[in-house]
Amino acid sequence: MTENAQQQPSAPPTELPTQYAPADVEGPLYERWVERGYFEADAKSDKPPYTIVIPPPNVTGSLHLGHAFEHTLIDAVTRRKRMQGYETLWQPGMDHAGIATQNVVERELGKEGKSRHDLGREAFVERVWRWKGESGGQISGQMRRLGDGVAWSRERFTMDEGLSQSVQTIFKRLYDDELIYRAERIINWCPRCLTAISDIEVEYQDDDGELVSMKYGEGDDTIVVATTRAETMLGDTAVAVHPDDERYKHLVGKEIRLPLTDRFIPVVADTHVDPEFGTGAVKVTPAHDPNDFEIGQRHNLPSLTIMDEHAVITAHGPFQGLDRLEARSAIVAALRAEGRIVAEKRPYVHSVGHCSRCKTTIEPRLSMQWWVKVGPLAKAAGDAVRDGRVKIHPQEMEKRYFDWVDNLHDWCISRQLWWGHRIPVWYGPNGEVVCVGPDDEAPAGEGWRQDTDVLDTWFSSGLWPFSTLGWPEQTESLAKFYPNSVLVTGYDILFFWVARMMMFGLYAMDGTPPFHTIALHGMVRDQFGKKMSKSFGNAVNPLDWMDKYGSDALRFTLARGANPGVDVPIGEDWVQGSRNFANKIWNATRFALMNGATVEGPLPDASKLSATDRWILSRLNSVVAEVDALYEDYQFAKLSDALFHFAWDEVFDWYVELSKTTFMAGGEPAKVSGRVLGEVLDVTLKLLHPIVPFVTETLWTTLTGGESVVVAEWPKDSGFRDAAAEREIESLQSVITEVRRFRADQGLQPGQRVPARLTLDGTPFAAHEAAVRQLLRLQPEGEDFSATATLPVAGATVALDLSGTIDVAAERKRLAKDLAAAEKEKAQANAKLGNEEFLAKAPDQVVDKIRTRLAKADEDIARIQTQLERLPEA
């Protein structure tokens, strides 16, 4: 046997084991799907296209619950569309994750006592590529565990050759269109990673700091300003006040002395200042604060950089060489010694930005960087939603989108890293600047050098919907699969990834947006609604739950919590419950197969069907229609819930149970019900498949003998409805439910048989009597039958003979005791609620609790009185 033959996955089972073992099923099934090419997409196909891109996970990453959640939803959508006959492309790939990846490799070098500078740029980049080949991308294997139906042959990486060409092409086009420029602006700077970082890479948290109020100037020309970053006062070049603030009009235009320095700075009037906040005066440090930079631009103020890239003070004087936090304390002490500290507040809790990678406090810093002029691009992105070319779902998220794109600032795209797409700009010995496209020759000769910065990771991932299809080449894949049908992603990256894809897609693809619909989902949280985090101790590795309960159980739990745009709480108990659902599907299908369920031949004519058969087929078609409508509205939670209750409650708990007597009796009715049950299972398993693919594949192929449910035809609503049968079975369900409740109230054991007479409108309960007696453990009435309890419900009358089954006297005594307790509880609650003094003093939650107790007591009294009325006389 060849090595390849040995590795081929096994064929699907022809019969079902007694128990479902996900670990034995999932891996071989997935490999068979991939081997058969079910997830691949053919650009030459004449099928209508359906395209979704994967939000590319970082190459450094591993599967977390957020990934599992998002991938489950995307996989469900694409599996359904594939079954509906679309040429479906779920485009996989990974992001090179500039800062994160460089940090990982730099930490490895640190263990060897080296830095990237010891290797040099070229050798360091080679080292990163080597790390990517050996250790990166473990998430791909985890995606297979989850069942992701992606087109693996099309997997892309944001730094592969094709995508690098796309990046260079769009940079050149934007540069030539004067939409990319280089300028000195305030950026977010990480003193640890030594690079500018984007807004999304800044995490804000409340830190304990200090608010220091200090006095500038002398005598009548003094003014008080407050700051949480006292060290930046070394870079102040003005004090600003509001033009209409009468307190400072005599100072506007004057220069006042800046403490601890030999400099004098002007007082300027600027409408940005809020006269009602603090003293109404603010210090202006243009090189170290974004708002101050804007004030500086308006008033032609100099920008003094007083820190280096490590956040060490560079300004001349006694503080030079100190770290920013050391300088902060030293400067406050020096000001205090001069009597210039007016007030100090510690701790002062305020929001502070931190680098999301290393948690270092961000330093706003004036720096020469590359920028995208986003004005016209953002307008196009807004217009595409406003004119209906792109739908945002849920619609209420549109406001957040417009708030962002309508107020978007120019985008800093350069990063001071070595890992990433290097900026394709060369500088000549005489000040020349040349931007090079992918088909251009880079300038050669003495004195020419390439820009040392790389592009922000979001720049290349913003091209993802079309760069992965071969753009700028006009490929068959680009023609077939662009634009994407839908983008399924979290609302948290609506601004940073979605908006960038919209801007680039519209620009590069001649006004065609990158997708028709943006379907936004929420974040996964723990069962108490708290954000999951290792620091909180509530983070979960989804692989642990998949190992324990199976991938289907995790997927179904996540889908069942997925309401559009709303966060998703999840707990292990819920995953365990979904595992029980998978087991229920397995056991019910196994029972059905053992009792003649089949898909062979056409469905019998309605005239040959029992009311129970017509009811379940009517309900089946209603559920098909409901699930289709919910899929189109991205209502994953509702469609999962609908399928759960239909499968568990209606098919397994009602139809199968009501049909057991038919199957036991045999004959033609059993064959008819076996065909109906086969049809119901066939359709139900197909409907469930996109969310729980593994268990449904095993069951469907065993039931039908078909090749795979992955490529089976999606169910269609046949239009069959039978309202009369639905009413009849609903009435029957009411009868059975009520009698079961009565039996439980009387303390009867589930298997205890009781003589009974069944009538419907005065006639025997003919068509369903055998099933009802079987389900309710009701014996036929004998010669000595005596109706000691009669239950009229849903047009039927169930008369029970309880003589000899319960001790009526003891039961009356027990119920009388329970009734007395309930009446006492009601009296006590009424007494408190009738006490005006108590109501005036008691907290609202206490009063609400007593009202709840009163309502419960009323319910208990009514229930017990009904039970007493139904008991025979002692």
PDB file of N, CA and C in Angstrom, residues 7-51:
ATOM      1  N   GLN A   7      -2.846   7.296   4.019  1.00  0.00           N
ATOM      2  CA  GLN A   7      -3.290   8.517   4.671  1.00  0.00           C
ATOM      3  C   GLN A   7      -4.704   8.930   4.262  1.00  0.00           C
ATOM      4  N   GLN A   8      -5.297   8.210   3.332  1.00  0.00           N
ATOM      5  CA  GLN A   8      -6.633   8.591   2.884  1.00  0.00           C
ATOM      6  C   GLN A   8      -7.641   8.410   4.007  1.00  0.00           C
ATOM      7  N   PRO A   9      -8.529   9.387   4.207  1.00  0.00           N
ATOM      8  CA  PRO A   9      -9.535   9.261   5.261  1.00  0.00           C
ATOM      9  C   PRO A   9     -10.494   8.122   4.975  1.00  0.00           C
ATOM     10  N   SER A  10     -11.009   7.578   6.050  1.00  0.00           N
ATOM     11  CA  SER A  10     -11.912   6.438   5.906  1.00  0.00           C
ATOM     12  C   SER A  10     -13.247   6.876   5.333  1.00  0.00           C
ATOM     13  N   ALA A  11     -13.973   5.905   4.742  1.00  0.00           N
ATOM     14  CA  ALA A  11     -15.294   6.174   4.167  1.00  0.00           C
ATOM     15  C   ALA A  11     -16.310   6.363   5.281  1.00  0.00           C
ATOM     16  N   PRO A  12     -17.449   7.020   5.001  1.00  0.00           N
ATOM     17  CA  PRO A  12     -18.470   7.216   6.028  1.00  0.00           C
ATOM     18  C   PRO A  12     -19.043   5.880   6.467  1.00  0.00           C
ATOM     19  N   PRO A  13     -19.520   5.807   7.718  1.00  0.00           N
ATOM     20  CA  PRO A  13     -20.051   4.542   8.229  1.00  0.00           C
ATOM     21  C   PRO A  13     -21.363   4.173   7.550  1.00  0.00           C
ATOM     22  N   THR A  14     -21.642   2.882   7.482  1.00  0.00           N
ATOM     23  CA  THR A  14     -22.912   2.412   6.921  1.00  0.00           C
ATOM     24  C   THR A  14     -23.936   2.182   8.013  1.00  0.00           C
ATOM     25  N   GLU A  15     -23.494   2.133   9.261  1.00  0.00           N
ATOM     26  CA  GLU A  15     -24.429   2.056  10.375  1.00  0.00           C
ATOM     27  C   GLU A  15     -23.850   2.848  11.538  1.00  0.00           C
ATOM     28  N   LEU A  16     -24.692   3.178  12.479  1.00  0.00           N
ATOM     29  CA  LEU A  16     -24.283   4.092  13.543  1.00  0.00           C
ATOM     30  C   LEU A  16     -23.888   3.334  14.800  1.00  0.00           C
ATOM     31  N   PRO A  17     -22.763   3.717  15.428  1.00  0.00           N
ATOM     32  CA  PRO A  17     -22.434   3.180  16.749  1.00  0.00           C
ATOM     33  C   PRO A  17     -23.490   3.609  17.757  1.00  0.00           C
ATOM     34  N   THR A  18     -23.480   2.964  18.906  1.00  0.00           N
ATOM     35  CA  THR A  18     -24.491   3.287  19.917  1.00  0.00           C
ATOM     36  C   THR A  18     -24.302   4.681  20.488  1.00  0.00           C
ATOM     37  N   GLN A  19     -23.083   5.202  20.475  1.00  0.00           N
ATOM     38  CA  GLN A  19     -22.824   6.532  21.017  1.00  0.00           C
ATOM     39  C   GLN A  19     -22.043   7.367  20.013  1.00  0.00           C
ATOM     40  N   TYR A  20     -22.268   8.680  20.062  1.00  0.00           N
ATOM     41  CA  TYR A  20     -21.546   9.589  19.182  1.00  0.00           C
ATOM     42  C   TYR A  20     -20.237   9.984  19.840  1.00  0.00           C
ATOM     43  N   ALA A  21     -19.124   9.788  19.142  1.00  0.00           N
ATOM     44  CA  ALA A  21     -17.793  10.133  19.647  1.00  0.00           C
ATOM     45  C   ALA A  21     -17.176  11.161  18.698  1.00  0.00           C
ATOM     46  N   PRO A  22     -17.311  12.446  18.971  1.00  0.00           N
ATOM     47  CA  PRO A  22     -16.818  13.478  18.047  1.00  0.00           C
ATOM     48  C   PRO A  22     -15.354  13.307  17.678  1.00  0.00           C
ATOM     49  N   ALA A  23     -14.519  12.938  18.629  1.00  0.00           N
ATOM     50  CA  ALA A  23     -13.083  12.831  18.354  1.00  0.00           C
ATOM     51  C   ALA A  23     -12.777  11.792  17.282  1.00  0.00           C
ATOM     52  N   ASP A  24     -13.619  10.769  17.188  1.00  0.00           N
ATOM     53  CA  ASP A  24     -13.405   9.728  16.173  1.00  0.00           C
ATOM     54  C   ASP A  24     -13.916  10.140  14.800  1.00  0.00           C
ATOM     55  N   VAL A  25     -14.776  11.148  14.764  1.00  0.00           N
ATOM     56  CA  VAL A  25     -15.487  11.494  13.534  1.00  0.00           C
ATOM     57  C   VAL A  25     -14.903  12.723  12.849  1.00  0.00           C
ATOM     58  N   GLU A  26     -14.587  13.757  13.622  1.00  0.00           N
ATOM     59  CA  GLU A  26     -14.353  15.084  13.055  1.00  0.00           C
ATOM     60  C   GLU A  26     -13.127  15.155  12.147  1.00  0.00           C
ATOM     61  N   GLY A  27     -11.977  14.676  12.625  1.00  0.00           N
ATOM     62  CA  GLY A  27     -10.756  14.769  11.825  1.00  0.00           C
ATOM     63  C   GLY A  27     -10.860  14.071  10.478  1.00  0.00           C
ATOM     64  N   PRO A  28     -11.233  12.779  10.435  1.00  0.00           N
ATOM     65  CA  PRO A  28     -11.356  12.079   9.151  1.00  0.00           C
ATOM     66  C   PRO A  28     -12.376  12.720   8.212  1.00  0.00           C
ATOM     67  N   LEU A  29     -13.497  13.198   8.766  1.00  0.00           N
ATOM     68  CA  LEU A  29     -14.500  13.836   7.909  1.00  0.00           C
ATOM     69  C   LEU A  29     -13.931  15.075   7.247  1.00  0.00           C
ATOM     70  N   TYR A  30     -13.251  15.918   8.035  1.00  0.00           N
ATOM     71  CA  TYR A  30     -12.734  17.160   7.464  1.00  0.00           C
ATOM     72  C   TYR A  30     -11.715  16.880   6.362  1.00  0.00           C
ATOM     73  N   GLU A  31     -10.826  15.930   6.603  1.00  0.00           N
ATOM     74  CA  GLU A  31      -9.824  15.612   5.590  1.00  0.00           C
ATOM     75  C   GLU A  31     -10.477  15.084   4.316  1.00  0.00           C
ATOM     76  N   ARG A  32     -11.565  14.326   4.445  1.00  0.00           N
ATOM     77  CA  ARG A  32     -12.262  13.836   3.259  1.00  0.00           C
ATOM     78  C   ARG A  32     -12.879  15.005   2.490  1.00  0.00           C
ATOM     79  N   TRP A  33     -13.469  15.958   3.205  1.00  0.00           N
ATOM     80  CA  TRP A  33     -14.035  17.135   2.539  1.00  0.00           C
ATOM     81  C   TRP A  33     -12.968  17.875   1.730  1.00  0.00           C
ATOM     82  N   VAL A  34     -11.808  18.092   2.362  1.00  0.00           N
ATOM     83  CA  VAL A  34     -10.731  18.825   1.693  1.00  0.00           C
ATOM     84  C   VAL A  34     -10.219  18.023   0.500  1.00  0.00           C
ATOM     85  N   GLU A  35     -10.002  16.718   0.709  1.00  0.00           N
ATOM     86  CA  GLU A  35      -9.486  15.854  -0.355  1.00  0.00           C
ATOM     87  C   GLU A  35     -10.395  15.870  -1.581  1.00  0.00           C
ATOM     88  N   ARG A  36     -11.703  15.918  -1.350  1.00  0.00           N
ATOM     89  CA  ARG A  36     -12.652  15.904  -2.461  1.00  0.00           C
ATOM     90  C   ARG A  36     -12.876  17.284  -3.078  1.00  0.00           C
ATOM     91  N   GLY A  37     -12.245  18.311  -2.515  1.00  0.00           N
ATOM     92  CA  GLY A  37     -12.309  19.645  -3.101  1.00  0.00           C
ATOM     93  C   GLY A  37     -13.629  20.358  -2.918  1.00  0.00           C
ATOM     94  N   TYR A  38     -14.388  19.979  -1.909  1.00  0.00           N
ATOM     95  CA  TYR A  38     -15.708  20.586  -1.717  1.00  0.00           C
ATOM     96  C   TYR A  38     -15.624  22.094  -1.466  1.00  0.00           C
ATOM     97  N   PHE A  39     -14.529  22.564  -0.852  1.00  0.00           N
ATOM     98  CA  PHE A  39     -14.442  23.966  -0.455  1.00  0.00           C
ATOM     99  C   PHE A  39     -13.741  24.839  -1.496  1.00  0.00           C
ATOM    100  N   GLU A  40     -13.282  24.234  -2.580  1.00  0.00           N
ATOM    101  CA  GLU A  40     -12.589  25.009  -3.598  1.00  0.00           C
ATOM    102  C   GLU A  40     -13.587  25.770  -4.468  1.00  0.00           C
ATOM    103  N   ALA A  41     -13.089  26.806  -5.125  1.00  0.00           N
ATOM    104  CA  ALA A  41     -13.956  27.654  -5.950  1.00  0.00           C
ATOM    105  C   ALA A  41     -13.386  27.738  -7.355  1.00  0.00           C
ATOM    106  N   ASP A  42     -14.235  27.563  -8.344  1.00  0.00           N
ATOM    107  CA  ASP A  42     -13.835  27.539  -9.745  1.00  0.00           C
ATOM    108  C   ASP A  42     -14.273  28.836 -10.425  1.00  0.00           C
ATOM    109  N   ALA A  43     -13.293  29.633 -10.834  1.00  0.00           N
ATOM    110  CA  ALA A  43     -13.610  30.908 -11.478  1.00  0.00           C
ATOM    111  C   ALA A  43     -14.267  30.720 -12.833  1.00  0.00           C
ATOM    112  N   LYS A  44     -14.136  29.527 -13.453  1.00  0.00           N
ATOM    113  CA  LYS A  44     -14.721  29.271 -14.759  1.00  0.00           C
ATOM    114  C   LYS A  44     -16.160  28.751 -14.656  1.00  0.00           C
ATOM    115  N   SER A  45     -16.621  28.497 -13.437  1.00  0.00           N
ATOM    116  CA  SER A  45     -17.951  27.929 -13.242  1.00  0.00           C
ATOM    117  C   SER A  45     -19.035  28.886 -13.727  1.00  0.00           C
ATOM    118  N   ASP A  46     -20.153  28.310 -14.198  1.00  0.00           N
ATOM    119  CA  ASP A  46     -21.285  29.153 -14.595  1.00  0.00           C
ATOM    120  C   ASP A  46     -22.284  29.334 -13.454  1.00  0.00           C
ATOM    121  N   LYS A  47     -21.937  28.786 -12.277  1.00  0.00           N
ATOM    122  CA  LYS A  47     -22.787  29.005 -11.108  1.00  0.00           C
ATOM    123  C   LYS A  47     -22.664  30.457 -10.648  1.00  0.00           C
ATOM    124  N   PRO A  48     -23.702  31.007 -10.032  1.00  0.00           N
ATOM    125  CA  PRO A  48     -23.570  32.368  -9.500  1.00  0.00           C
ATOM    126  C   PRO A  48     -22.545  32.394  -8.370  1.00  0.00           C
ATOM    127  N   PRO A  49     -21.739  33.457  -8.275  1.00  0.00           N
ATOM    128  CA  PRO A  49     -20.695  33.502  -7.248  1.00  0.00           C
ATOM    129  C   PRO A  49     -21.238  33.920  -5.888  1.00  0.00           C
ATOM    130  N   TYR A  50     -20.593  33.422  -4.857  1.00  0.00           N
ATOM    131  CA  TYR A  50     -20.860  33.894  -3.492  1.00  0.00           C
ATOM    132  C   TYR A  50     -19.509  33.934  -2.788  1.00  0.00           C
ATOM    133  N   THR A  51     -19.081  35.140  -2.413  1.00  0.00           N
ATOM    134  CA  THR A  51     -17.722  35.336  -1.907  1.00  0.00           C
ATOM    135  C   THR A  51     -17.724  35.957  -0.520  1.00  0.00           C
TER     136      THR A  51
END
